[in-house]
PDB file of C-alpha atoms in Angstrom:
ATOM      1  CA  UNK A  20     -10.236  11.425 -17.567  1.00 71.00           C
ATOM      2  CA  UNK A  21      -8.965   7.851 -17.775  1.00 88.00           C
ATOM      3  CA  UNK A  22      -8.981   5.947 -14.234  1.00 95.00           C
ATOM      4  CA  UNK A  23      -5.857   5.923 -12.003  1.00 98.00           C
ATOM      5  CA  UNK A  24      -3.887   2.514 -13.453  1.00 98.00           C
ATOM      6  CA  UNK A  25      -2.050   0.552 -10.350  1.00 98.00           C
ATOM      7  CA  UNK A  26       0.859  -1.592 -11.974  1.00 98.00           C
ATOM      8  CA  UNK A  27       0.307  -4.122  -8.023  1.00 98.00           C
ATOM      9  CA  UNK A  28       3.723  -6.379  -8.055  1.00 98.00           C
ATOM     10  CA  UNK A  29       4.706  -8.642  -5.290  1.00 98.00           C
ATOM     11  CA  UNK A  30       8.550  -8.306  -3.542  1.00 98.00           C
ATOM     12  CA  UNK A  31      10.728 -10.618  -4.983  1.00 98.00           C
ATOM     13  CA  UNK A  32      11.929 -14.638  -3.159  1.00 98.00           C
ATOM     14  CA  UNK A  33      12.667 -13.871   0.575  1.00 98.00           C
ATOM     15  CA  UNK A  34      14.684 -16.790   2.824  1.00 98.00           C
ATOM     16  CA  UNK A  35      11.612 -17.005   4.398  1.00 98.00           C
ATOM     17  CA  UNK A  36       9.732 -17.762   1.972  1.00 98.00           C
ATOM     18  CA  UNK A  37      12.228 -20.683   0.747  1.00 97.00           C
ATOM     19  CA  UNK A  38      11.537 -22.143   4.053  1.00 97.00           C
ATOM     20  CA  UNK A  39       8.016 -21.252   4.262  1.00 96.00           C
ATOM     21  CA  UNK A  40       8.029 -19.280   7.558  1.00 98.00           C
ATOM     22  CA  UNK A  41       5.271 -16.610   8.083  1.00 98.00           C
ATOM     23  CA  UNK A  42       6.553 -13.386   7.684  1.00 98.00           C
ATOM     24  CA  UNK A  43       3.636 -10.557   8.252  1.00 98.00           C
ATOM     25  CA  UNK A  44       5.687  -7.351   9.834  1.00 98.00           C
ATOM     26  CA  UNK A  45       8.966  -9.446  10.527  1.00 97.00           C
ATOM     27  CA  UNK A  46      11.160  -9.608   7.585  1.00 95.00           C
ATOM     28  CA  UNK A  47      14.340 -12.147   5.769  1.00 96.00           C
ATOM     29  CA  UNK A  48      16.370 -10.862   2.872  1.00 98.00           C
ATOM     30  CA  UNK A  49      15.643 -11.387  -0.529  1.00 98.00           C
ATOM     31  CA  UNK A  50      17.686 -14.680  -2.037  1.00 98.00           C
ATOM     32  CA  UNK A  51      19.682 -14.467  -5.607  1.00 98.00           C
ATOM     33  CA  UNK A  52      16.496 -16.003  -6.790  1.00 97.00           C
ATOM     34  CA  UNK A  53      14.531 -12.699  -5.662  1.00 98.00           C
ATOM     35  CA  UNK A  54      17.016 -10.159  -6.295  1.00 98.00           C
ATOM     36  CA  UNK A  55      17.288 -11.870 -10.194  1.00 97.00           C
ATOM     37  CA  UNK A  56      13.089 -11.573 -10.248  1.00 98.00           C
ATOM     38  CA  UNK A  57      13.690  -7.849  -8.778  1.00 98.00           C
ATOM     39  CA  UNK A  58      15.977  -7.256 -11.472  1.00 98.00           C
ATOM     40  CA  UNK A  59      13.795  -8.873 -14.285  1.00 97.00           C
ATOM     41  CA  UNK A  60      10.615  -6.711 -12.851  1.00 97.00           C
ATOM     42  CA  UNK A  61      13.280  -3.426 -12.902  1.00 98.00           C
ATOM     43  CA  UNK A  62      13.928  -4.243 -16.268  1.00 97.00           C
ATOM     44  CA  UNK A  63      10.254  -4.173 -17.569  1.00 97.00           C
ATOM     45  CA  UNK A  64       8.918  -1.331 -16.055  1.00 98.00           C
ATOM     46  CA  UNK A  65      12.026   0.272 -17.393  1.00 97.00           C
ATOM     47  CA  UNK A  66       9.739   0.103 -20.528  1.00 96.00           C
ATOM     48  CA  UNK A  67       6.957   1.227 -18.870  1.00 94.00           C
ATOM     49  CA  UNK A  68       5.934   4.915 -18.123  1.00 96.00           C
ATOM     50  CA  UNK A  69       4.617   5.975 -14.328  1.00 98.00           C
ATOM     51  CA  UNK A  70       4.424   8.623 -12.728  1.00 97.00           C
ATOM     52  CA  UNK A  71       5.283   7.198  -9.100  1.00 98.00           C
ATOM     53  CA  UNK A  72       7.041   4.415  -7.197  1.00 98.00           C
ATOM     54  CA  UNK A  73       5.288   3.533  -3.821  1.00 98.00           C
ATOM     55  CA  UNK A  74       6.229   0.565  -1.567  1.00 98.00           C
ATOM     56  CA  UNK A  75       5.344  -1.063   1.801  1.00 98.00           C
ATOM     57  CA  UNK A  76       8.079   0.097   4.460  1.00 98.00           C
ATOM     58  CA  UNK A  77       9.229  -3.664   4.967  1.00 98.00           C
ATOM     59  CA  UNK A  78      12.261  -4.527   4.058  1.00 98.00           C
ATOM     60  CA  UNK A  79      11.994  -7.350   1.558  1.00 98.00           C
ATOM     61  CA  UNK A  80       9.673  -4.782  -0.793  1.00 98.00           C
ATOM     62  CA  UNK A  81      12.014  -1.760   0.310  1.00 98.00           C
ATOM     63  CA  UNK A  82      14.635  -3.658  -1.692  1.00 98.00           C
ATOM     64  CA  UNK A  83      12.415  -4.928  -4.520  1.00 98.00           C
ATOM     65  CA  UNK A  84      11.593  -0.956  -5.112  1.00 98.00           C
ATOM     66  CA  UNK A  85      15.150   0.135  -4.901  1.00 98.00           C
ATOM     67  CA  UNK A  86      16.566  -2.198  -7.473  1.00 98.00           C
ATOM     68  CA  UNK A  87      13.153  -1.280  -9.689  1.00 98.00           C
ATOM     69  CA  UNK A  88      14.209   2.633  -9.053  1.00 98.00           C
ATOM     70  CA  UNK A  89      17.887   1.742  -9.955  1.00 98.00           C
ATOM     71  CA  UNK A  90      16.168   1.406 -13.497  1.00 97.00           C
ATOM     72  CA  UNK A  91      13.513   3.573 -13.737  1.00 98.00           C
ATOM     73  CA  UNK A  92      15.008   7.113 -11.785  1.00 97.00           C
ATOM     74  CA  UNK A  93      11.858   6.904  -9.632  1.00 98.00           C
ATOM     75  CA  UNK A  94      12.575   7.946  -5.932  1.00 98.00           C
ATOM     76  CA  UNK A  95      10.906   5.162  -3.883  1.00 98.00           C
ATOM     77  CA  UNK A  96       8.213   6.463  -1.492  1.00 98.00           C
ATOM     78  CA  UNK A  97       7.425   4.145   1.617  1.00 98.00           C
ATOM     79  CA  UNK A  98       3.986   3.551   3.144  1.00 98.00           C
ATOM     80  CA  UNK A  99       3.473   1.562   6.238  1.00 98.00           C
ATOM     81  CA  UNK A 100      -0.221   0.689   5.446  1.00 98.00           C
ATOM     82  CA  UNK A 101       1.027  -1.354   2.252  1.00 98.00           C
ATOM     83  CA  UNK A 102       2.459  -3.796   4.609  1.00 98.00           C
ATOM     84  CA  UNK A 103       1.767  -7.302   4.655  1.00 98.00           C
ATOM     85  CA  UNK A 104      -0.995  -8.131   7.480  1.00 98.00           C
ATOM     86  CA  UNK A 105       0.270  -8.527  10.758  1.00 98.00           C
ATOM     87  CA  UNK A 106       0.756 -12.333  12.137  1.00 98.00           C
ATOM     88  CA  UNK A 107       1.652 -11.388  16.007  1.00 98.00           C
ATOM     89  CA  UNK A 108       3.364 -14.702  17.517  1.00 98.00           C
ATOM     90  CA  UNK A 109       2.926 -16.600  14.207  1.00 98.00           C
ATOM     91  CA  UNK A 110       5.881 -14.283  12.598  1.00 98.00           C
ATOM     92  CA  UNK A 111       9.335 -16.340  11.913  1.00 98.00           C
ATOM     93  CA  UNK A 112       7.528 -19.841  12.395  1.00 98.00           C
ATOM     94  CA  UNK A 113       6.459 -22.747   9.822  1.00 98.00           C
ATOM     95  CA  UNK A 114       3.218 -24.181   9.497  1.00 97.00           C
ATOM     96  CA  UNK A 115       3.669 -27.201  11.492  1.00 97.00           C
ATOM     97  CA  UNK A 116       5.536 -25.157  14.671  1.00 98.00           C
ATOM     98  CA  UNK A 117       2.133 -22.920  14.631  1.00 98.00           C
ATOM     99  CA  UNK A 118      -0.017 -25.751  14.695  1.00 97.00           C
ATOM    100  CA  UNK A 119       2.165 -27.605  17.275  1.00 97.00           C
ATOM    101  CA  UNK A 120       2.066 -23.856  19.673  1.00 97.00           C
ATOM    102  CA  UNK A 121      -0.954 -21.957  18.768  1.00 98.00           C
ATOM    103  CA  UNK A 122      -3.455 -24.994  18.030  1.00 97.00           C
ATOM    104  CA  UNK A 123      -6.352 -23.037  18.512  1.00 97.00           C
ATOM    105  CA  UNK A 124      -5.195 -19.774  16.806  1.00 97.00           C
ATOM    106  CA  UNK A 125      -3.679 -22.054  14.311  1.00 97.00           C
ATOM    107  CA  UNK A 126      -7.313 -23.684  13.125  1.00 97.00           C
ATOM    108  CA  UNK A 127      -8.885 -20.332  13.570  1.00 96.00           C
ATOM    109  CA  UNK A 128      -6.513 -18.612  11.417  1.00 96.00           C
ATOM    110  CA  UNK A 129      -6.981 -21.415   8.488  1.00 95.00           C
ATOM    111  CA  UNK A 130     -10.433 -21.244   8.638  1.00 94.00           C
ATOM    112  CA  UNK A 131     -10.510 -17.941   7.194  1.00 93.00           C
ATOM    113  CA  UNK A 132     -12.273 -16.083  10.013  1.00 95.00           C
ATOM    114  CA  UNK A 133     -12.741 -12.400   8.886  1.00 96.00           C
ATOM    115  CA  UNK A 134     -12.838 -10.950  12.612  1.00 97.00           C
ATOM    116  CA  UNK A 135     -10.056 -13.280  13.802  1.00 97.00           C
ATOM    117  CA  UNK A 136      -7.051 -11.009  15.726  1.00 98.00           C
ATOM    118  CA  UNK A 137      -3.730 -13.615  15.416  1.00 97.00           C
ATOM    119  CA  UNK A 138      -2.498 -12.971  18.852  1.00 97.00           C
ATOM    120  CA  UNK A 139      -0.142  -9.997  18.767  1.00 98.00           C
ATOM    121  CA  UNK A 140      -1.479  -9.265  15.030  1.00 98.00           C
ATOM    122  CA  UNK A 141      -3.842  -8.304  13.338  1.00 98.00           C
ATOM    123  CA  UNK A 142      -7.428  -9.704  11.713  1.00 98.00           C
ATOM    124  CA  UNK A 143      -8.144  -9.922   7.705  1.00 96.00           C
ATOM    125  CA  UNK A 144     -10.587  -7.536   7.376  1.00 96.00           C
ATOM    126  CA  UNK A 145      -8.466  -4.926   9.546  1.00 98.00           C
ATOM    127  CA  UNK A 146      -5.836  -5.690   6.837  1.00 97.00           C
ATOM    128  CA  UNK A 147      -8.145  -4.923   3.755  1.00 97.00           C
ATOM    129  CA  UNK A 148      -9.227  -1.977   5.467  1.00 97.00           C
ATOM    130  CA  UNK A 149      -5.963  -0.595   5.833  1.00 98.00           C
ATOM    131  CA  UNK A 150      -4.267  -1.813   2.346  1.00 98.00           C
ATOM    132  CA  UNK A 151      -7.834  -0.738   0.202  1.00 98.00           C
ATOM    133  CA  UNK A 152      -7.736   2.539   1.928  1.00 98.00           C
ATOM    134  CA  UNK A 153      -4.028   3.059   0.975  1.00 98.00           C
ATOM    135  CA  UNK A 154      -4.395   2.458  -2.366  1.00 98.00           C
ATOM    136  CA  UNK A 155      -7.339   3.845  -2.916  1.00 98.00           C
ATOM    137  CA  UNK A 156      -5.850   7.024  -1.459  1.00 98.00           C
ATOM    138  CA  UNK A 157      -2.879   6.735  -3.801  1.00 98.00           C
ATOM    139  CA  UNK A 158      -5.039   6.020  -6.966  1.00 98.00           C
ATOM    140  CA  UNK A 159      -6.985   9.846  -5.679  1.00 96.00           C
ATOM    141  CA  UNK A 160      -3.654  11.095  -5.574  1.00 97.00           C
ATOM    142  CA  UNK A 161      -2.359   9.929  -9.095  1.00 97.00           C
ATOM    143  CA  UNK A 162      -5.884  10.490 -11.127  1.00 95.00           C
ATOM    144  CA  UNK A 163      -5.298   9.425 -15.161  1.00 96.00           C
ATOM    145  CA  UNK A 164      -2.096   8.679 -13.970  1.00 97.00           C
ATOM    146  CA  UNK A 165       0.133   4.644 -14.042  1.00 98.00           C
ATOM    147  CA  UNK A 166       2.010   4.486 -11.024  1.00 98.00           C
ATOM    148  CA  UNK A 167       4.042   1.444  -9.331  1.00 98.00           C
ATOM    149  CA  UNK A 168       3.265  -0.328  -5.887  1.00 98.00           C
ATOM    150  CA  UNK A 169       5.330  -2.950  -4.255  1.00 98.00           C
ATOM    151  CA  UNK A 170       3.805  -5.107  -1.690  1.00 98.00           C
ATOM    152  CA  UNK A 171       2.849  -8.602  -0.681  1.00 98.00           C
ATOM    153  CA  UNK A 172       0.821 -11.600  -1.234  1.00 97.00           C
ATOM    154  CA  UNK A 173      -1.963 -10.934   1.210  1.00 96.00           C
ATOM    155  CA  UNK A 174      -2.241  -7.579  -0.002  1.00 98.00           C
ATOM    156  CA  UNK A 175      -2.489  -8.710  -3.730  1.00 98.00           C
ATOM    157  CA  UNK A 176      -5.116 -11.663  -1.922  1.00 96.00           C
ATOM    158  CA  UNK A 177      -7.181  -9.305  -0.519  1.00 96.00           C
ATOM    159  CA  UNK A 178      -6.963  -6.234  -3.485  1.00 98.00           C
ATOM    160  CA  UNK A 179      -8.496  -9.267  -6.304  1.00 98.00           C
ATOM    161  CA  UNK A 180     -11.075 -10.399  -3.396  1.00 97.00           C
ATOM    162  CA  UNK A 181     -11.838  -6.932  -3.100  1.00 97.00           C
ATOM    163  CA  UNK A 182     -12.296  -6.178  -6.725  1.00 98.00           C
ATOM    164  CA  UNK A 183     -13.426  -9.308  -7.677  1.00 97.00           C
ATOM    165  CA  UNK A 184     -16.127  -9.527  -4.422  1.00 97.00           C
ATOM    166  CA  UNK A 185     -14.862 -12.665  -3.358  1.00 97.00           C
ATOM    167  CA  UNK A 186     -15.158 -13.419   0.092  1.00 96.00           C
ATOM    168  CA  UNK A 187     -12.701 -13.014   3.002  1.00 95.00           C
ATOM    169  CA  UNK A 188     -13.816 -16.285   3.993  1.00 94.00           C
ATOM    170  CA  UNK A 189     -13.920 -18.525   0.718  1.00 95.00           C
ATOM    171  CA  UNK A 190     -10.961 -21.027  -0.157  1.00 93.00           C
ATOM    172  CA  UNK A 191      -8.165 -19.464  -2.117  1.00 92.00           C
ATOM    173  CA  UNK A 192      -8.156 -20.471  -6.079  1.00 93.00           C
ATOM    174  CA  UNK A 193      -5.547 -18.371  -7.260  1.00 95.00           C
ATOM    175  CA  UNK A 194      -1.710 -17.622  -6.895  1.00 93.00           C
ATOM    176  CA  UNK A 195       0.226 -14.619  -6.184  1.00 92.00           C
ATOM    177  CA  UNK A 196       3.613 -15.508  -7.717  1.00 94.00           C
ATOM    178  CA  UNK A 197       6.939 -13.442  -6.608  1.00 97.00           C
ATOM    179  CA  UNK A 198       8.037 -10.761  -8.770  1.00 97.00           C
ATOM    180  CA  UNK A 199       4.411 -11.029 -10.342  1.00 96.00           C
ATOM    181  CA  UNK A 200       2.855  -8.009 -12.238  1.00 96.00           C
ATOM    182  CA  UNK A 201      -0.799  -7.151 -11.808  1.00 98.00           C
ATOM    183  CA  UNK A 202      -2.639  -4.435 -12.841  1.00 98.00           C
ATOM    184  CA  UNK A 203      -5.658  -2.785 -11.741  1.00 98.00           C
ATOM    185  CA  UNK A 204      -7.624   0.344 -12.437  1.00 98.00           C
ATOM    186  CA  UNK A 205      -9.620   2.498 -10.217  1.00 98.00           C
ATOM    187  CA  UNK A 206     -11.886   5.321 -10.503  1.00 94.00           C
ATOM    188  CA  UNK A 207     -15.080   6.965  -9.044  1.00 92.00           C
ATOM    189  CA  UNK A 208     -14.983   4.460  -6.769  1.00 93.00           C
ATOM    190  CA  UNK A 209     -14.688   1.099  -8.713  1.00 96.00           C
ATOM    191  CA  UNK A 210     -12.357  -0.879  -8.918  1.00 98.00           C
ATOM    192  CA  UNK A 211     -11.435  -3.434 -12.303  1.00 98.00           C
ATOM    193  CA  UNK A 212      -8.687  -6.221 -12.975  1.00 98.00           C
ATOM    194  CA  UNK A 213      -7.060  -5.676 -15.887  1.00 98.00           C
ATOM    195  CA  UNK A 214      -3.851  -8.123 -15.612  1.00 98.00           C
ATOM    196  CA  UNK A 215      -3.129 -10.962 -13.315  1.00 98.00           C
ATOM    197  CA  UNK A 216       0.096 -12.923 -12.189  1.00 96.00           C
ATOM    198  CA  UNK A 217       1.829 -11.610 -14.989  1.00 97.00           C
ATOM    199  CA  UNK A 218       5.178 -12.989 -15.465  1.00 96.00           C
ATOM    200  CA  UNK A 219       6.926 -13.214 -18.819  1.00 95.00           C
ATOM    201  CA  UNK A 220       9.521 -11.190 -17.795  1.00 96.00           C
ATOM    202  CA  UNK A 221      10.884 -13.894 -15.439  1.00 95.00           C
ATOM    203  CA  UNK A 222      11.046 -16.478 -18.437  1.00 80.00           C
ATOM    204  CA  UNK A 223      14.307 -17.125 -18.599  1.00 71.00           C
TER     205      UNK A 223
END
Protein backbone atom coordinates (compact mmCIF):
# COMPACT_ATOMS: atom_id res chain seq x y z
CA UNK A 1 0.00 0.00 0.00
CA UNK A 2 1.13 3.49 -1.01
CA UNK A 3 1.99 5.85 2.13
CA UNK A 4 -0.67 8.17 3.63
CA UNK A 5 -0.10 11.62 1.31
CA UNK A 6 -0.65 14.96 3.63
CA UNK A 7 -1.57 17.89 1.13
CA UNK A 8 0.06 20.54 4.68
CA UNK A 9 -1.32 24.24 3.59
CA UNK A 10 -0.98 27.26 5.72
CA UNK A 11 -4.39 29.59 6.66
CA UNK A 12 -4.64 32.28 4.46
CA UNK A 13 -3.36 36.58 5.37
CA UNK A 14 -4.70 37.30 8.94
CA UNK A 15 -4.76 41.29 10.25
CA UNK A 16 -2.30 40.12 12.38
CA UNK A 17 -0.15 39.06 10.31
CA UNK A 18 -0.31 42.47 8.17
CA UNK A 19 0.85 44.05 11.29
CA UNK A 20 3.12 41.41 12.36
CA UNK A 21 1.67 40.67 15.84
CA UNK A 22 2.24 37.14 17.32
CA UNK A 23 -0.67 35.22 17.16
CA UNK A 24 -0.07 31.48 18.74
CA UNK A 25 -3.74 30.49 20.32
CA UNK A 26 -5.17 34.16 19.99
CA UNK A 27 -6.59 34.81 16.67
CA UNK A 28 -7.48 38.16 13.87
CA UNK A 29 -9.64 37.58 10.84
CA UNK A 30 -8.47 36.75 7.62
CA UNK A 31 -8.02 40.13 5.24
CA UNK A 32 -9.46 40.21 1.41
CA UNK A 33 -5.91 39.34 0.70
CA UNK A 34 -6.39 35.90 2.70
CA UNK A 35 -9.84 35.14 1.95
CA UNK A 36 -8.73 35.69 -2.13
CA UNK A 37 -5.54 33.08 -1.26
CA UNK A 38 -8.36 30.84 0.59
CA UNK A 39 -10.32 31.00 -2.40
CA UNK A 40 -7.39 30.36 -4.90
CA UNK A 41 -6.25 27.21 -2.53
CA UNK A 42 -10.33 26.11 -2.64
CA UNK A 43 -10.10 26.29 -6.15
CA UNK A 44 -7.10 23.85 -6.63
CA UNK A 45 -7.84 21.22 -4.46
CA UNK A 46 -11.17 21.38 -6.16
CA UNK A 47 -8.99 19.46 -8.74
CA UNK A 48 -7.57 17.41 -6.39
CA UNK A 49 -9.01 14.11 -4.89
CA UNK A 50 -8.89 13.46 -0.79
CA UNK A 51 -10.44 11.65 1.19
CA UNK A 52 -10.57 14.15 4.31
CA UNK A 53 -10.47 17.80 5.36
CA UNK A 54 -8.81 18.34 8.85
CA UNK A 55 -7.98 21.76 10.39
CA UNK A 56 -6.57 23.37 13.58
CA UNK A 57 -9.66 24.65 15.75
CA UNK A 58 -8.38 28.39 15.44
CA UNK A 59 -10.22 30.55 13.80
CA UNK A 60 -8.12 32.02 11.01
CA UNK A 61 -7.61 28.11 9.61
CA UNK A 62 -11.37 27.31 10.64
CA UNK A 63 -12.17 29.80 7.88
CA UNK A 64 -9.42 28.86 5.41
CA UNK A 65 -11.08 25.11 5.61
CA UNK A 66 -14.59 26.31 5.24
CA UNK A 67 -14.12 28.32 2.11
CA UNK A 68 -11.77 25.13 0.82
CA UNK A 69 -14.99 22.79 1.80
CA UNK A 70 -17.33 25.34 0.03
CA UNK A 71 -15.47 23.77 -3.09
CA UNK A 72 -14.62 20.51 -2.44
CA UNK A 73 -18.08 19.04 -0.33
CA UNK A 74 -15.61 17.95 2.37
CA UNK A 75 -17.10 18.44 5.96
CA UNK A 76 -14.27 20.20 7.87
CA UNK A 77 -13.08 18.24 10.93
CA UNK A 78 -11.32 20.39 13.75
CA UNK A 79 -8.34 19.29 15.86
CA UNK A 80 -6.99 21.33 18.65
CA UNK A 81 -3.45 19.75 18.53
CA UNK A 82 -2.98 21.28 14.87
CA UNK A 83 -2.86 24.59 16.48
CA UNK A 84 -0.22 26.98 16.14
CA UNK A 85 2.25 26.77 19.33
CA UNK A 86 1.22 28.60 22.17
CA UNK A 87 2.98 32.21 22.83
CA UNK A 88 1.39 32.92 26.52
CA UNK A 89 1.88 36.87 27.12
CA UNK A 90 3.62 37.31 23.73
CA UNK A 91 0.01 36.75 21.91
CA UNK A 92 -1.47 40.15 20.22
CA UNK A 93 2.02 42.01 20.53
CA UNK A 94 4.81 43.08 17.83
CA UNK A 95 8.28 42.30 17.98
CA UNK A 96 9.56 45.43 19.36
CA UNK A 97 6.59 45.65 22.35
CA UNK A 98 7.98 41.95 23.35
CA UNK A 99 11.38 42.99 23.44
CA UNK A 100 10.54 46.32 25.20
CA UNK A 101 8.19 43.89 28.10
CA UNK A 102 9.55 40.47 28.14
CA UNK A 103 13.42 41.27 27.49
CA UNK A 104 14.53 38.22 28.86
CA UNK A 105 11.80 35.88 27.46
CA UNK A 106 12.14 37.92 24.39
CA UNK A 107 16.11 36.87 23.76
CA UNK A 108 15.34 33.45 25.02
CA UNK A 109 12.59 32.90 22.70
CA UNK A 110 14.87 34.13 19.55
CA UNK A 111 17.51 32.09 20.44
CA UNK A 112 15.72 29.08 19.56
CA UNK A 113 15.80 27.31 22.93
CA UNK A 114 14.07 23.87 22.49
CA UNK A 115 12.99 23.58 26.33
CA UNK A 116 12.06 27.28 26.55
CA UNK A 117 8.15 27.65 28.12
CA UNK A 118 7.07 31.50 26.74
CA UNK A 119 5.43 32.53 29.90
CA UNK A 120 1.78 31.49 29.77
CA UNK A 121 2.71 29.24 26.55
CA UNK A 122 4.16 26.74 25.55
CA UNK A 123 8.00 25.42 24.52
CA UNK A 124 9.02 24.21 20.77
CA UNK A 125 9.58 20.87 21.32
CA UNK A 126 6.15 20.54 23.36
CA UNK A 127 4.72 21.96 20.08
CA UNK A 128 6.36 19.30 17.70
CA UNK A 129 5.33 16.78 20.03
CA UNK A 130 1.87 17.62 19.91
CA UNK A 131 1.52 18.68 16.00
CA UNK A 132 3.90 15.30 14.83
CA UNK A 133 1.73 13.19 16.98
CA UNK A 134 -1.46 14.64 15.36
CA UNK A 135 -0.55 14.09 12.12
CA UNK A 136 1.03 11.20 12.41
CA UNK A 137 -2.17 9.89 13.99
CA UNK A 138 -4.19 11.21 11.06
CA UNK A 139 -1.78 9.79 8.34
CA UNK A 140 -2.61 5.99 10.57
CA UNK A 141 -6.02 6.90 10.16
CA UNK A 142 -6.08 7.69 6.32
CA UNK A 143 -3.44 4.76 5.17
CA UNK A 144 -2.95 4.95 0.99
CA UNK A 145 -5.16 7.63 1.36
CA UNK A 146 -4.54 12.05 0.22
CA UNK A 147 -6.18 13.97 2.72
CA UNK A 148 -6.13 17.93 3.47
CA UNK A 149 -4.73 19.74 6.70
CA UNK A 150 -4.95 23.37 7.45
CA UNK A 151 -2.65 24.84 9.92
CA UNK A 152 0.11 27.31 10.57
CA UNK A 153 3.56 28.40 10.00
CA UNK A 154 5.20 26.90 13.05
CA UNK A 155 3.52 23.80 12.44
CA UNK A 156 4.69 23.64 8.72
CA UNK A 157 8.40 24.93 10.57
CA UNK A 158 8.54 22.25 12.71
CA UNK A 159 6.77 19.23 10.26
CA UNK A 160 10.03 20.07 7.40
CA UNK A 161 12.53 20.22 10.58
CA UNK A 162 11.05 17.13 11.55
CA UNK A 163 11.26 15.39 8.25
CA UNK A 164 14.10 16.99 7.10
CA UNK A 165 16.13 16.44 10.77
CA UNK A 166 16.90 19.89 11.06
CA UNK A 167 17.31 21.16 14.35
CA UNK A 168 14.88 22.93 16.71
CA UNK A 169 17.64 25.13 17.40
CA UNK A 170 19.31 26.04 13.92
CA UNK A 171 18.51 29.47 12.08
CA UNK A 172 15.50 29.33 9.84
CA UNK A 173 16.41 29.16 5.86
CA UNK A 174 13.17 28.68 4.49
CA UNK A 175 9.62 30.34 4.15
CA UNK A 176 6.23 29.23 4.89
CA UNK A 177 4.17 31.47 2.57
CA UNK A 178 0.20 31.98 3.26
CA UNK A 179 -2.11 29.95 1.34
CA UNK A 180 1.08 27.74 0.54
CA UNK A 181 0.68 24.02 -0.51
CA UNK A 182 3.05 21.39 0.79
CA UNK A 183 2.99 17.95 0.59
CA UNK A 184 4.33 15.22 2.53
CA UNK A 185 4.10 11.47 2.74
CA UNK A 186 4.23 9.19 5.63
CA UNK A 187 4.39 5.62 6.25
CA UNK A 188 5.85 2.88 8.57
CA UNK A 189 7.08 5.47 10.37
CA UNK A 190 9.00 7.81 7.93
CA UNK A 191 8.33 10.63 6.95
CA UNK A 192 9.38 12.34 3.10
CA UNK A 193 8.90 15.92 1.45
CA UNK A 194 7.51 15.70 -1.62
CA UNK A 195 6.38 19.50 -2.39
CA UNK A 196 7.30 22.71 -0.75
CA UNK A 197 5.80 26.35 -0.63
CA UNK A 198 3.86 25.61 -3.50
CA UNK A 199 2.04 28.46 -4.87
CA UNK A 200 1.05 28.80 -8.51
CA UNK A 201 -2.32 28.92 -7.75
CA UNK A 202 -1.98 32.40 -6.17
CA UNK A 203 -0.34 33.79 -9.49
CA UNK A 204 -2.55 36.10 -10.42
Amino acid sequence: MRPAELIIVRHGETVWNTERRFQGHEDSPLTAKGIAQAEALARRLARQAFGALYSSDLGRARKTAEIIAAQTGHAVVPEPRLRERGLGVFQGLTSDEIRTGYPQAYERYRSREPDFVVPGGESLRQQIARNISCLEDLATKHPGETIVVVTHGGVLNVVFRHTLSIPLDAPRRFEFVNGSLNVFAFAQGCWTLRTWGDTAHLIP
